[in-house]
Amino acid sequence: MKSLRKHFDKDMHKLVNEVFDGYDDVKIYTDAYVEYYQTEEGNYYLSLVIRKIDDNILKTLVHEIVHIMQHIRRIFFLNKVEVEFEAYLTEWIFEQVCEILKSNQLIK
């Protein structure tokens, strides 16, 4: 939570709190999930919440990043198929998530 708050100003703390608001209500077998939030100003945020890191974490990340791309495609691609761009963006998101997990020593 502390490191998330560094990326948001004071007014956005309610968004960070909203991300974790339903955390305890998520089914116990859910390893990770993606949610989206849109502010009144029209800003669009996606959250990837990882609840469990085990030997299947890479498969879980791929699955959840597909959901991230589905949100991005729905909001930003607007019926245009940008296949190569989508592939590079998916790869970049995966790399960023893995780097965060590595820097926190959650994966090797």
Tab-separated table of C-alpha atoms in Angstrom:
chain	number	residue	atom	x	y	z
A	1	MET	CA	0.000	0.000	0.000
A	2	LYS	CA	2.842	2.404	0.841
A	3	SER	CA	4.532	2.008	-2.521
A	4	LEU	CA	1.214	2.449	-4.331
A	5	ARG	CA	0.561	5.693	-2.509
A	6	LYS	CA	3.881	7.081	-3.796
A	7	HIS	CA	2.451	6.954	-7.312
A	8	PHE	CA	-0.714	8.871	-6.470
A	9	ASP	CA	-1.214	12.330	-5.060
A	10	LYS	CA	-3.344	12.935	-1.949
A	11	ASP	CA	-6.594	13.170	-3.892
A	12	MET	CA	-6.045	9.790	-5.498
A	13	HIS	CA	-5.695	7.873	-2.221
A	14	LYS	CA	-9.400	7.114	-2.365
A	15	LEU	CA	-8.727	5.282	-5.641
A	16	VAL	CA	-6.001	3.179	-4.022
A	17	ASN	CA	-8.356	2.424	-1.140
A	18	GLU	CA	-11.077	1.447	-3.613
A	19	VAL	CA	-8.719	-1.087	-5.211
A	20	PHE	CA	-8.419	-2.916	-1.906
A	21	ASP	CA	-11.960	-2.263	-0.698
A	22	GLY	CA	-13.338	-5.569	-1.961
A	23	TYR	CA	-10.142	-7.573	-1.497
A	24	ASP	CA	-11.528	-9.685	1.349
A	25	ASP	CA	-14.729	-10.390	-0.582
A	26	VAL	CA	-12.919	-12.011	-3.510
A	27	LYS	CA	-13.285	-15.782	-3.588
A	28	ILE	CA	-10.538	-17.618	-1.713
A	29	TYR	CA	-9.392	-19.563	-4.797
A	30	THR	CA	-8.785	-16.391	-6.831
A	31	ASP	CA	-5.022	-15.949	-7.276
A	32	ALA	CA	-5.243	-12.558	-9.019
A	33	TYR	CA	-7.738	-10.242	-10.640
A	34	VAL	CA	-7.983	-7.061	-12.710
A	35	GLU	CA	-10.398	-4.215	-12.040
A	36	TYR	CA	-10.880	-0.870	-13.720
A	37	TYR	CA	-11.805	2.486	-12.269
A	38	GLN	CA	-12.804	5.695	-13.950
A	39	THR	CA	-12.764	9.041	-12.177
A	40	GLU	CA	-15.298	11.806	-12.683
A	41	GLU	CA	-12.631	13.636	-14.704
A	42	GLY	CA	-12.502	10.708	-17.131
A	43	ASN	CA	-9.170	9.260	-16.011
A	44	TYR	CA	-9.084	5.498	-16.500
A	45	TYR	CA	-7.143	3.206	-14.138
A	46	LEU	CA	-6.555	-0.532	-14.179
A	47	SER	CA	-5.436	-2.482	-11.143
A	48	LEU	CA	-3.830	-5.898	-11.107
A	49	VAL	CA	-4.177	-7.406	-7.653
A	50	ILE	CA	-2.089	-10.496	-7.001
A	51	ARG	CA	-3.330	-12.472	-4.024
A	52	LYS	CA	-1.119	-15.536	-4.282
A	53	ILE	CA	2.351	-16.128	-5.677
A	54	ASP	CA	3.214	-19.744	-6.301
A	55	ASP	CA	4.701	-21.925	-9.051
A	56	ASN	CA	1.843	-20.921	-11.359
A	57	ILE	CA	2.436	-17.178	-11.068
A	58	LEU	CA	3.647	-16.739	-14.658
A	59	LYS	CA	0.536	-18.471	-16.023
A	60	THR	CA	-1.591	-16.324	-13.738
A	61	LEU	CA	0.137	-13.157	-14.963
A	62	VAL	CA	-0.393	-14.060	-18.608
A	63	HIS	CA	-4.076	-14.708	-17.920
A	64	GLU	CA	-4.559	-11.407	-16.069
A	65	ILE	CA	-2.575	-9.395	-18.611
A	66	VAL	CA	-4.956	-10.675	-21.284
A	67	HIS	CA	-7.747	-9.094	-19.220
A	68	ILE	CA	-5.757	-5.857	-19.018
A	69	MET	CA	-5.406	-5.869	-22.796
A	70	GLN	CA	-9.151	-6.522	-23.173
A	71	HIS	CA	-9.835	-3.344	-21.187
A	72	ILE	CA	-7.266	-1.371	-23.192
A	73	ARG	CA	-8.657	-2.659	-26.478
A	74	ARG	CA	-12.237	-1.783	-25.472
A	75	ILE	CA	-11.351	1.757	-24.387
A	76	PHE	CA	-8.548	2.785	-26.739
A	77	PHE	CA	-8.566	0.674	-29.907
A	78	LEU	CA	-12.217	1.342	-30.776
A	79	ASN	CA	-12.841	-1.483	-33.255
A	80	LYS	CA	-9.428	-1.137	-34.842
A	81	VAL	CA	-7.217	-4.177	-34.650
A	82	GLU	CA	-3.678	-3.111	-33.866
A	83	VAL	CA	-2.273	-6.630	-33.717
A	84	GLU	CA	1.450	-5.890	-33.606
A	85	PHE	CA	1.073	-2.932	-31.259
A	86	GLU	CA	-1.117	-5.052	-28.982
A	87	ALA	CA	1.521	-7.804	-28.909
A	88	TYR	CA	4.303	-5.351	-27.989
A	89	LEU	CA	2.131	-3.668	-25.363
A	90	THR	CA	1.230	-7.051	-23.834
A	91	GLU	CA	4.922	-7.954	-23.696
A	92	TRP	CA	5.795	-4.595	-22.102
A	93	ILE	CA	3.093	-4.929	-19.427
A	94	PHE	CA	4.315	-8.453	-18.618
A	95	GLU	CA	7.913	-7.206	-18.312
A	96	GLN	CA	6.858	-4.329	-16.033
A	97	VAL	CA	4.864	-6.587	-13.714
A	98	CYS	CA	7.724	-9.111	-13.564
A	99	GLU	CA	10.224	-6.348	-12.743
A	100	ILE	CA	8.037	-5.141	-9.875
A	101	LEU	CA	7.744	-8.680	-8.530
A	102	LYS	CA	11.499	-9.245	-8.906
A	103	SER	CA	12.390	-5.968	-7.202
A	104	ASN	CA	10.221	-7.021	-4.257
A	105	GLN	CA	11.877	-10.472	-4.301
A	106	LEU	CA	8.575	-12.209	-4.939
A	107	ILE	CA	9.880	-14.034	-8.022
A	108	LYS	CA	13.363	-14.786	-9.347
